[in-house]
Amino acid sequence: MKLGGFVKTSFVDYPGKIAAVVFTKGCNLDCCYCHNPGLLNSNETNDALEDIRGEDVLTWFSKRNGMIDAVVISGGEPTLQKDIGVFLKELKSRSLCVKLDTNGTNPDVLSALIKDKLVDFIAMDIKAPLNKYESVCGIKLDLPAIKKSVQLIKSSGLDYEFRTTLCSELEVVDISRIISDFQITSNYVVQHCRSTERQKTTGSKEKFSMLTQQSGDSLCCSYRGFG
């Protein structure tokens, strides 16, 4: 596992549990609003990020049996890690719940992790409606694979969450398009987009106001981070 970050205690990343968060290096997208750009290239050296050995993380968990309930595997994109299954087996052997944050571009990996019972909660970022997906992600994509991941998660029997960051490239109408494109009926969160060095957010409060006016009528979503 190529790891670029480790938060030892979090009360917000896994609902209802005390969790640690492991950040993997490497991502196959280049989203305009990315808040972890230092993790994008798994081979880059970034002075702001420490290289962390997976073995050291597992040893840390072993010494804190009963103190931590769960682990969140985030990134970057964790499903790019060739040995993710081995790493998650080690976590599960320590009686830890595992939440996976993913962009949904690797449905075959997701399917294998679900089949092997290596994850307990999946949070997938749905970046945009299908007609805007590639422009928001900054790369050509296998869009049917994204839709396949959504269906896998919905039918998995696991706890799950879909979420969309309301970045500058998205309009209010795009949220209803996402719901329609991916046939979302529940467990959908629209998140506030914070400004980064790469992009300044615009119109966030106005968009949020319009969304909340609509949500009472037709949108099956909740909101996070809008204050």
PDB file of C-alpha atoms in Angstrom:
ATOM      1  CA  MET A   1       0.000   0.000   0.000  1.00  0.00           C
ATOM      2  CA  LYS A   2       1.243   3.469  -0.911  1.00  0.00           C
ATOM      3  CA  LEU A   3       0.103   5.675   1.940  1.00  0.00           C
ATOM      4  CA  GLY A   4       0.403   9.438   2.188  1.00  0.00           C
ATOM      5  CA  GLY A   5      -1.507  10.285   5.346  1.00  0.00           C
ATOM      6  CA  PHE A   6      -2.816   8.886   8.605  1.00  0.00           C
ATOM      7  CA  VAL A   7      -5.285  10.573  10.980  1.00  0.00           C
ATOM      8  CA  LYS A   8      -5.267   8.610  14.217  1.00  0.00           C
ATOM      9  CA  THR A   9      -8.630   9.719  15.596  1.00  0.00           C
ATOM     10  CA  SER A  10     -11.769  11.009  13.874  1.00  0.00           C
ATOM     11  CA  PHE A  11     -15.298  11.357  15.220  1.00  0.00           C
ATOM     12  CA  VAL A  12     -16.876  12.486  11.927  1.00  0.00           C
ATOM     13  CA  ASP A  13     -15.596  10.260   9.108  1.00  0.00           C
ATOM     14  CA  TYR A  14     -17.419   7.064  10.070  1.00  0.00           C
ATOM     15  CA  PRO A  15     -20.966   7.674  11.351  1.00  0.00           C
ATOM     16  CA  GLY A  16     -21.379   6.559  14.943  1.00  0.00           C
ATOM     17  CA  LYS A  17     -17.848   5.246  15.378  1.00  0.00           C
ATOM     18  CA  ILE A  18     -14.435   6.371  16.578  1.00  0.00           C
ATOM     19  CA  ALA A  19     -12.272   5.902  13.527  1.00  0.00           C
ATOM     20  CA  ALA A  20      -8.809   6.391  12.151  1.00  0.00           C
ATOM     21  CA  VAL A  21      -8.365   7.575   8.557  1.00  0.00           C
ATOM     22  CA  VAL A  22      -5.779   6.167   6.158  1.00  0.00           C
ATOM     23  CA  PHE A  23      -5.045   8.125   2.961  1.00  0.00           C
ATOM     24  CA  THR A  24      -3.706   6.235  -0.045  1.00  0.00           C
ATOM     25  CA  LYS A  25      -1.515   7.798  -2.715  1.00  0.00           C
ATOM     26  CA  GLY A  26      -2.516   7.980  -6.354  1.00  0.00           C
ATOM     27  CA  CYS A  27      -5.716   8.936  -8.158  1.00  0.00           C
ATOM     28  CA  ASN A  28      -6.971   8.349 -11.683  1.00  0.00           C
ATOM     29  CA  LEU A  29      -8.991  11.594 -11.770  1.00  0.00           C
ATOM     30  CA  ASP A  30      -7.965  15.245 -11.814  1.00  0.00           C
ATOM     31  CA  CYS A  31     -11.001  16.983 -10.354  1.00  0.00           C
ATOM     32  CA  CYS A  32     -10.969  20.747 -10.540  1.00  0.00           C
ATOM     33  CA  TYR A  33     -11.804  21.154  -6.843  1.00  0.00           C
ATOM     34  CA  CYS A  34      -9.495  18.436  -5.416  1.00  0.00           C
ATOM     35  CA  HIS A  35      -8.592  19.053  -1.770  1.00  0.00           C
ATOM     36  CA  ASN A  36      -5.805  16.454  -1.679  1.00  0.00           C
ATOM     37  CA  PRO A  37      -3.701  17.314  -4.767  1.00  0.00           C
ATOM     38  CA  GLY A  38      -0.567  16.053  -3.050  1.00  0.00           C
ATOM     39  CA  LEU A  39      -1.997  12.537  -3.216  1.00  0.00           C
ATOM     40  CA  LEU A  40      -2.773  12.531  -6.943  1.00  0.00           C
ATOM     41  CA  ASN A  41       0.516  11.041  -8.160  1.00  0.00           C
ATOM     42  CA  SER A  42       1.555   7.974  -6.201  1.00  0.00           C
ATOM     43  CA  ASN A  43       5.176   8.326  -7.359  1.00  0.00           C
ATOM     44  CA  GLU A  44       5.674  11.982  -6.471  1.00  0.00           C
ATOM     45  CA  THR A  45       7.582  13.055  -3.391  1.00  0.00           C
ATOM     46  CA  ASN A  46       5.720  15.748  -1.494  1.00  0.00           C
ATOM     47  CA  ASP A  47       7.384  17.357   1.505  1.00  0.00           C
ATOM     48  CA  ALA A  48       3.966  18.154   2.976  1.00  0.00           C
ATOM     49  CA  LEU A  49       3.080  14.450   3.094  1.00  0.00           C
ATOM     50  CA  GLU A  50       4.924  11.749   4.912  1.00  0.00           C
ATOM     51  CA  ASP A  51       5.374   8.314   3.412  1.00  0.00           C
ATOM     52  CA  ILE A  52       3.775   5.839   5.781  1.00  0.00           C
ATOM     53  CA  ARG A  53       4.366   2.127   5.820  1.00  0.00           C
ATOM     54  CA  GLY A  54       1.295  -0.062   5.900  1.00  0.00           C
ATOM     55  CA  GLU A  55       3.029  -2.366   8.363  1.00  0.00           C
ATOM     56  CA  ASP A  56       3.473   0.515  10.808  1.00  0.00           C
ATOM     57  CA  VAL A  57      -0.221   1.420  10.552  1.00  0.00           C
ATOM     58  CA  LEU A  58      -1.243  -2.178  11.249  1.00  0.00           C
ATOM     59  CA  THR A  59       1.091  -2.325  14.234  1.00  0.00           C
ATOM     60  CA  TRP A  60      -0.445   0.895  15.568  1.00  0.00           C
ATOM     61  CA  PHE A  61      -3.920  -0.646  15.399  1.00  0.00           C
ATOM     62  CA  SER A  62      -2.744  -3.828  17.100  1.00  0.00           C
ATOM     63  CA  LYS A  63      -1.528  -1.796  20.069  1.00  0.00           C
ATOM     64  CA  ARG A  64      -4.870  -0.002  20.418  1.00  0.00           C
ATOM     65  CA  ASN A  65      -7.269  -2.907  20.447  1.00  0.00           C
ATOM     66  CA  GLY A  66     -10.650  -1.718  21.705  1.00  0.00           C
ATOM     67  CA  MET A  67      -9.750   1.978  21.527  1.00  0.00           C
ATOM     68  CA  ILE A  68     -10.592   2.473  17.834  1.00  0.00           C
ATOM     69  CA  ASP A  69     -13.803   1.090  16.319  1.00  0.00           C
ATOM     70  CA  ALA A  70     -13.170   1.572  12.638  1.00  0.00           C
ATOM     71  CA  VAL A  71     -10.873   2.586   9.799  1.00  0.00           C
ATOM     72  CA  VAL A  72     -11.707   4.852   6.876  1.00  0.00           C
ATOM     73  CA  ILE A  73      -9.688   4.151   3.730  1.00  0.00           C
ATOM     74  CA  SER A  74      -9.615   7.330   1.656  1.00  0.00           C
ATOM     75  CA  GLY A  75      -7.290   8.983  -0.818  1.00  0.00           C
ATOM     76  CA  GLY A  76      -6.454   9.510  -3.590  1.00  0.00           C
ATOM     77  CA  GLU A  77      -8.362   6.515  -4.896  1.00  0.00           C
ATOM     78  CA  PRO A  78      -7.894   3.430  -2.702  1.00  0.00           C
ATOM     79  CA  THR A  79      -9.081   0.892  -5.305  1.00  0.00           C
ATOM     80  CA  LEU A  80      -5.953   1.627  -7.371  1.00  0.00           C
ATOM     81  CA  GLN A  81      -3.846  -0.107  -4.708  1.00  0.00           C
ATOM     82  CA  LYS A  82      -3.015  -3.617  -5.899  1.00  0.00           C
ATOM     83  CA  ASP A  83      -2.774  -4.980  -2.361  1.00  0.00           C
ATOM     84  CA  ILE A  84      -5.836  -3.275  -0.926  1.00  0.00           C
ATOM     85  CA  GLY A  85      -7.532  -6.630  -0.324  1.00  0.00           C
ATOM     86  CA  VAL A  86      -4.601  -7.888   1.744  1.00  0.00           C
ATOM     87  CA  PHE A  87      -4.513  -4.658   3.763  1.00  0.00           C
ATOM     88  CA  LEU A  88      -8.245  -4.754   4.470  1.00  0.00           C
ATOM     89  CA  LYS A  89      -8.041  -8.415   5.534  1.00  0.00           C
ATOM     90  CA  GLU A  90      -5.453  -7.384   8.120  1.00  0.00           C
ATOM     91  CA  LEU A  91      -7.739  -4.640   9.398  1.00  0.00           C
ATOM     92  CA  LYS A  92     -10.741  -6.957   9.579  1.00  0.00           C
ATOM     93  CA  SER A  93      -8.653  -9.538  11.472  1.00  0.00           C
ATOM     94  CA  ARG A  94      -8.271  -6.876  14.159  1.00  0.00           C
ATOM     95  CA  SER A  95     -12.076  -6.658  14.505  1.00  0.00           C
ATOM     96  CA  LEU A  96     -12.194  -3.202  12.904  1.00  0.00           C
ATOM     97  CA  CYS A  97     -15.068  -1.926  10.788  1.00  0.00           C
ATOM     98  CA  VAL A  98     -13.899  -0.625   7.412  1.00  0.00           C
ATOM     99  CA  LYS A  99     -15.339   2.304   5.483  1.00  0.00           C
ATOM    100  CA  LEU A 100     -14.127   2.806   1.931  1.00  0.00           C
ATOM    101  CA  ASP A 101     -14.174   6.200   0.201  1.00  0.00           C
ATOM    102  CA  THR A 102     -14.099   5.724  -3.573  1.00  0.00           C
ATOM    103  CA  ASN A 103     -14.731   7.482  -6.875  1.00  0.00           C
ATOM    104  CA  GLY A 104     -16.360   4.348  -8.297  1.00  0.00           C
ATOM    105  CA  THR A 105     -14.123   3.990 -11.337  1.00  0.00           C
ATOM    106  CA  ASN A 106     -13.121   0.403 -10.500  1.00  0.00           C
ATOM    107  CA  PRO A 107     -16.323  -1.642 -10.095  1.00  0.00           C
ATOM    108  CA  ASP A 108     -14.496  -4.973 -10.391  1.00  0.00           C
ATOM    109  CA  VAL A 109     -12.355  -4.134  -7.354  1.00  0.00           C
ATOM    110  CA  LEU A 110     -15.424  -2.932  -5.476  1.00  0.00           C
ATOM    111  CA  SER A 111     -17.249  -6.146  -6.326  1.00  0.00           C
ATOM    112  CA  ALA A 112     -14.375  -8.279  -5.033  1.00  0.00           C
ATOM    113  CA  LEU A 113     -14.121  -6.350  -1.759  1.00  0.00           C
ATOM    114  CA  ILE A 114     -17.862  -6.656  -1.199  1.00  0.00           C
ATOM    115  CA  LYS A 115     -17.859 -10.371  -2.061  1.00  0.00           C
ATOM    116  CA  ASP A 116     -14.974 -11.028   0.334  1.00  0.00           C
ATOM    117  CA  LYS A 117     -16.727  -9.069   3.114  1.00  0.00           C
ATOM    118  CA  LEU A 118     -13.812  -6.685   3.540  1.00  0.00           C
ATOM    119  CA  VAL A 119     -15.854  -3.490   3.765  1.00  0.00           C
ATOM    120  CA  ASP A 120     -18.737  -2.474   6.022  1.00  0.00           C
ATOM    121  CA  PHE A 121     -19.531   0.989   4.647  1.00  0.00           C
ATOM    122  CA  ILE A 122     -18.930   2.486   1.200  1.00  0.00           C
ATOM    123  CA  ALA A 123     -19.003   6.201   0.427  1.00  0.00           C
ATOM    124  CA  MET A 124     -18.876   6.988  -3.289  1.00  0.00           C
ATOM    125  CA  ASP A 125     -18.350  10.411  -4.784  1.00  0.00           C
ATOM    126  CA  ILE A 126     -20.653  11.017  -7.729  1.00  0.00           C
ATOM    127  CA  LYS A 127     -18.929  13.907  -9.394  1.00  0.00           C
ATOM    128  CA  ALA A 128     -21.529  15.210 -11.836  1.00  0.00           C
ATOM    129  CA  PRO A 129     -24.394  14.258 -14.124  1.00  0.00           C
ATOM    130  CA  LEU A 130     -23.242  12.035 -16.967  1.00  0.00           C
ATOM    131  CA  ASN A 131     -23.077  14.874 -19.494  1.00  0.00           C
ATOM    132  CA  LYS A 132     -20.606  16.807 -17.297  1.00  0.00           C
ATOM    133  CA  TYR A 133     -18.682  13.954 -15.699  1.00  0.00           C
ATOM    134  CA  GLU A 134     -15.550  14.091 -17.815  1.00  0.00           C
ATOM    135  CA  SER A 135     -15.260  17.876 -17.723  1.00  0.00           C
ATOM    136  CA  VAL A 136     -15.482  17.954 -13.919  1.00  0.00           C
ATOM    137  CA  CYS A 137     -13.050  15.033 -13.511  1.00  0.00           C
ATOM    138  CA  GLY A 138     -10.590  16.348 -16.093  1.00  0.00           C
ATOM    139  CA  ILE A 139     -10.140  13.012 -17.857  1.00  0.00           C
ATOM    140  CA  LYS A 140     -11.812  10.598 -20.283  1.00  0.00           C
ATOM    141  CA  LEU A 141     -13.809   8.012 -18.361  1.00  0.00           C
ATOM    142  CA  ASP A 142     -15.644   4.727 -18.663  1.00  0.00           C
ATOM    143  CA  LEU A 143     -19.017   6.135 -17.635  1.00  0.00           C
ATOM    144  CA  PRO A 144     -20.800   2.747 -17.647  1.00  0.00           C
ATOM    145  CA  ALA A 145     -18.259   1.644 -15.018  1.00  0.00           C
ATOM    146  CA  ILE A 146     -19.333   4.541 -12.793  1.00  0.00           C
ATOM    147  CA  LYS A 147     -22.975   3.504 -13.147  1.00  0.00           C
ATOM    148  CA  LYS A 148     -22.050  -0.121 -12.440  1.00  0.00           C
ATOM    149  CA  SER A 149     -20.378   0.897  -9.181  1.00  0.00           C
ATOM    150  CA  VAL A 150     -23.486   2.781  -8.088  1.00  0.00           C
ATOM    151  CA  GLN A 151     -25.639  -0.278  -8.706  1.00  0.00           C
ATOM    152  CA  LEU A 152     -23.168  -2.574  -6.932  1.00  0.00           C
ATOM    153  CA  ILE A 153     -23.209  -0.371  -3.855  1.00  0.00           C
ATOM    154  CA  LYS A 154     -26.994  -0.045  -3.788  1.00  0.00           C
ATOM    155  CA  SER A 155     -27.431  -3.824  -3.983  1.00  0.00           C
ATOM    156  CA  SER A 156     -24.566  -4.706  -1.617  1.00  0.00           C
ATOM    157  CA  GLY A 157     -26.583  -4.812   1.594  1.00  0.00           C
ATOM    158  CA  LEU A 158     -23.910  -2.617   3.212  1.00  0.00           C
ATOM    159  CA  ASP A 159     -24.218   0.806   4.746  1.00  0.00           C
ATOM    160  CA  TYR A 160     -23.481   3.338   2.030  1.00  0.00           C
ATOM    161  CA  GLU A 161     -23.545   6.974   1.034  1.00  0.00           C
ATOM    162  CA  PHE A 162     -23.405   8.770  -2.290  1.00  0.00           C
ATOM    163  CA  ARG A 163     -22.168  12.328  -2.227  1.00  0.00           C
ATOM    164  CA  THR A 164     -21.632  15.198  -4.625  1.00  0.00           C
ATOM    165  CA  THR A 165     -19.475  18.246  -4.030  1.00  0.00           C
ATOM    166  CA  LEU A 166     -21.281  21.330  -5.298  1.00  0.00           C
ATOM    167  CA  CYS A 167     -18.301  22.738  -7.189  1.00  0.00           C
ATOM    168  CA  SER A 168     -18.352  25.796  -9.435  1.00  0.00           C
ATOM    169  CA  GLU A 169     -18.894  23.656 -12.547  1.00  0.00           C
ATOM    170  CA  LEU A 170     -22.212  22.349 -11.248  1.00  0.00           C
ATOM    171  CA  GLU A 171     -25.525  24.171 -11.309  1.00  0.00           C
ATOM    172  CA  VAL A 172     -28.557  23.514  -9.151  1.00  0.00           C
ATOM    173  CA  VAL A 173     -30.293  21.594 -11.941  1.00  0.00           C
ATOM    174  CA  ASP A 174     -27.336  19.198 -12.093  1.00  0.00           C
ATOM    175  CA  ILE A 175     -28.254  17.712  -8.719  1.00  0.00           C
ATOM    176  CA  SER A 176     -31.628  16.541 -10.005  1.00  0.00           C
ATOM    177  CA  ARG A 177     -29.874  15.255 -13.134  1.00  0.00           C
ATOM    178  CA  ILE A 178     -27.469  13.214 -10.983  1.00  0.00           C
ATOM    179  CA  ILE A 179     -30.389  11.741  -9.059  1.00  0.00           C
ATOM    180  CA  SER A 180     -32.048  10.788 -12.344  1.00  0.00           C
ATOM    181  CA  ASP A 181     -28.908   9.558 -14.145  1.00  0.00           C
ATOM    182  CA  PHE A 182     -27.911   7.239 -11.296  1.00  0.00           C
ATOM    183  CA  GLN A 183     -31.420   6.398 -10.036  1.00  0.00           C
ATOM    184  CA  ILE A 184     -30.672   7.553  -6.499  1.00  0.00           C
ATOM    185  CA  THR A 185     -33.527   7.277  -4.038  1.00  0.00           C
ATOM    186  CA  SER A 186     -31.772   7.648  -0.667  1.00  0.00           C
ATOM    187  CA  ASN A 187     -28.448   8.081   1.155  1.00  0.00           C
ATOM    188  CA  TYR A 188     -27.407  11.034  -0.993  1.00  0.00           C
ATOM    189  CA  VAL A 189     -25.480  14.020   0.383  1.00  0.00           C
ATOM    190  CA  VAL A 190     -24.682  17.293  -1.371  1.00  0.00           C
ATOM    191  CA  GLN A 191     -21.512  18.802   0.066  1.00  0.00           C
ATOM    192  CA  HIS A 192     -20.269  22.369   0.271  1.00  0.00           C
ATOM    193  CA  CYS A 193     -17.201  22.990  -1.904  1.00  0.00           C
ATOM    194  CA  ARG A 194     -14.363  24.776  -0.144  1.00  0.00           C
ATOM    195  CA  SER A 195     -11.984  27.028  -2.038  1.00  0.00           C
ATOM    196  CA  THR A 196      -8.580  25.567  -2.839  1.00  0.00           C
ATOM    197  CA  GLU A 197      -5.370  26.816  -4.436  1.00  0.00           C
ATOM    198  CA  ARG A 198      -6.649  25.391  -7.710  1.00  0.00           C
ATOM    199  CA  GLN A 199     -10.121  26.868  -7.608  1.00  0.00           C
ATOM    200  CA  LYS A 200     -12.112  29.548  -5.827  1.00  0.00           C
ATOM    201  CA  THR A 201     -15.716  28.614  -5.205  1.00  0.00           C
ATOM    202  CA  THR A 202     -18.428  30.960  -6.414  1.00  0.00           C
ATOM    203  CA  GLY A 203     -22.145  31.221  -5.752  1.00  0.00           C
ATOM    204  CA  SER A 204     -22.205  28.509  -3.114  1.00  0.00           C
ATOM    205  CA  LYS A 205     -24.695  30.207  -0.791  1.00  0.00           C
ATOM    206  CA  GLU A 206     -27.025  31.082  -3.649  1.00  0.00           C
ATOM    207  CA  LYS A 207     -26.955  27.516  -4.981  1.00  0.00           C
ATOM    208  CA  PHE A 208     -27.601  26.105  -1.527  1.00  0.00           C
ATOM    209  CA  SER A 209     -30.605  28.378  -1.063  1.00  0.00           C
ATOM    210  CA  MET A 210     -32.065  27.254  -4.374  1.00  0.00           C
ATOM    211  CA  LEU A 211     -31.412  23.590  -3.572  1.00  0.00           C
ATOM    212  CA  THR A 212     -33.119  23.717  -0.200  1.00  0.00           C
ATOM    213  CA  GLN A 213     -36.158  25.323  -1.814  1.00  0.00           C
ATOM    214  CA  GLN A 214     -36.350  22.403  -4.246  1.00  0.00           C
ATOM    215  CA  SER A 215     -35.508  19.606  -1.820  1.00  0.00           C
ATOM    216  CA  GLY A 216     -38.814  19.845   0.015  1.00  0.00           C
ATOM    217  CA  ASP A 217     -40.573  18.967  -3.212  1.00  0.00           C
ATOM    218  CA  SER A 218     -38.471  16.536  -5.182  1.00  0.00           C
ATOM    219  CA  LEU A 219     -34.819  16.090  -4.212  1.00  0.00           C
ATOM    220  CA  CYS A 220     -33.901  13.047  -2.117  1.00  0.00           C
ATOM    221  CA  CYS A 221     -30.765  14.544  -0.616  1.00  0.00           C
ATOM    222  CA  SER A 222     -29.322  16.001   2.553  1.00  0.00           C
ATOM    223  CA  TYR A 223     -26.668  18.684   2.916  1.00  0.00           C
ATOM    224  CA  ARG A 224     -23.264  18.892   4.551  1.00  0.00           C
ATOM    225  CA  GLY A 225     -20.876  21.721   5.292  1.00  0.00           C
ATOM    226  CA  PHE A 226     -22.989  24.658   4.180  1.00  0.00           C
ATOM    227  CA  GLY A 227     -23.009  26.170   7.680  1.00  0.00           C
TER     228      GLY A 227
END
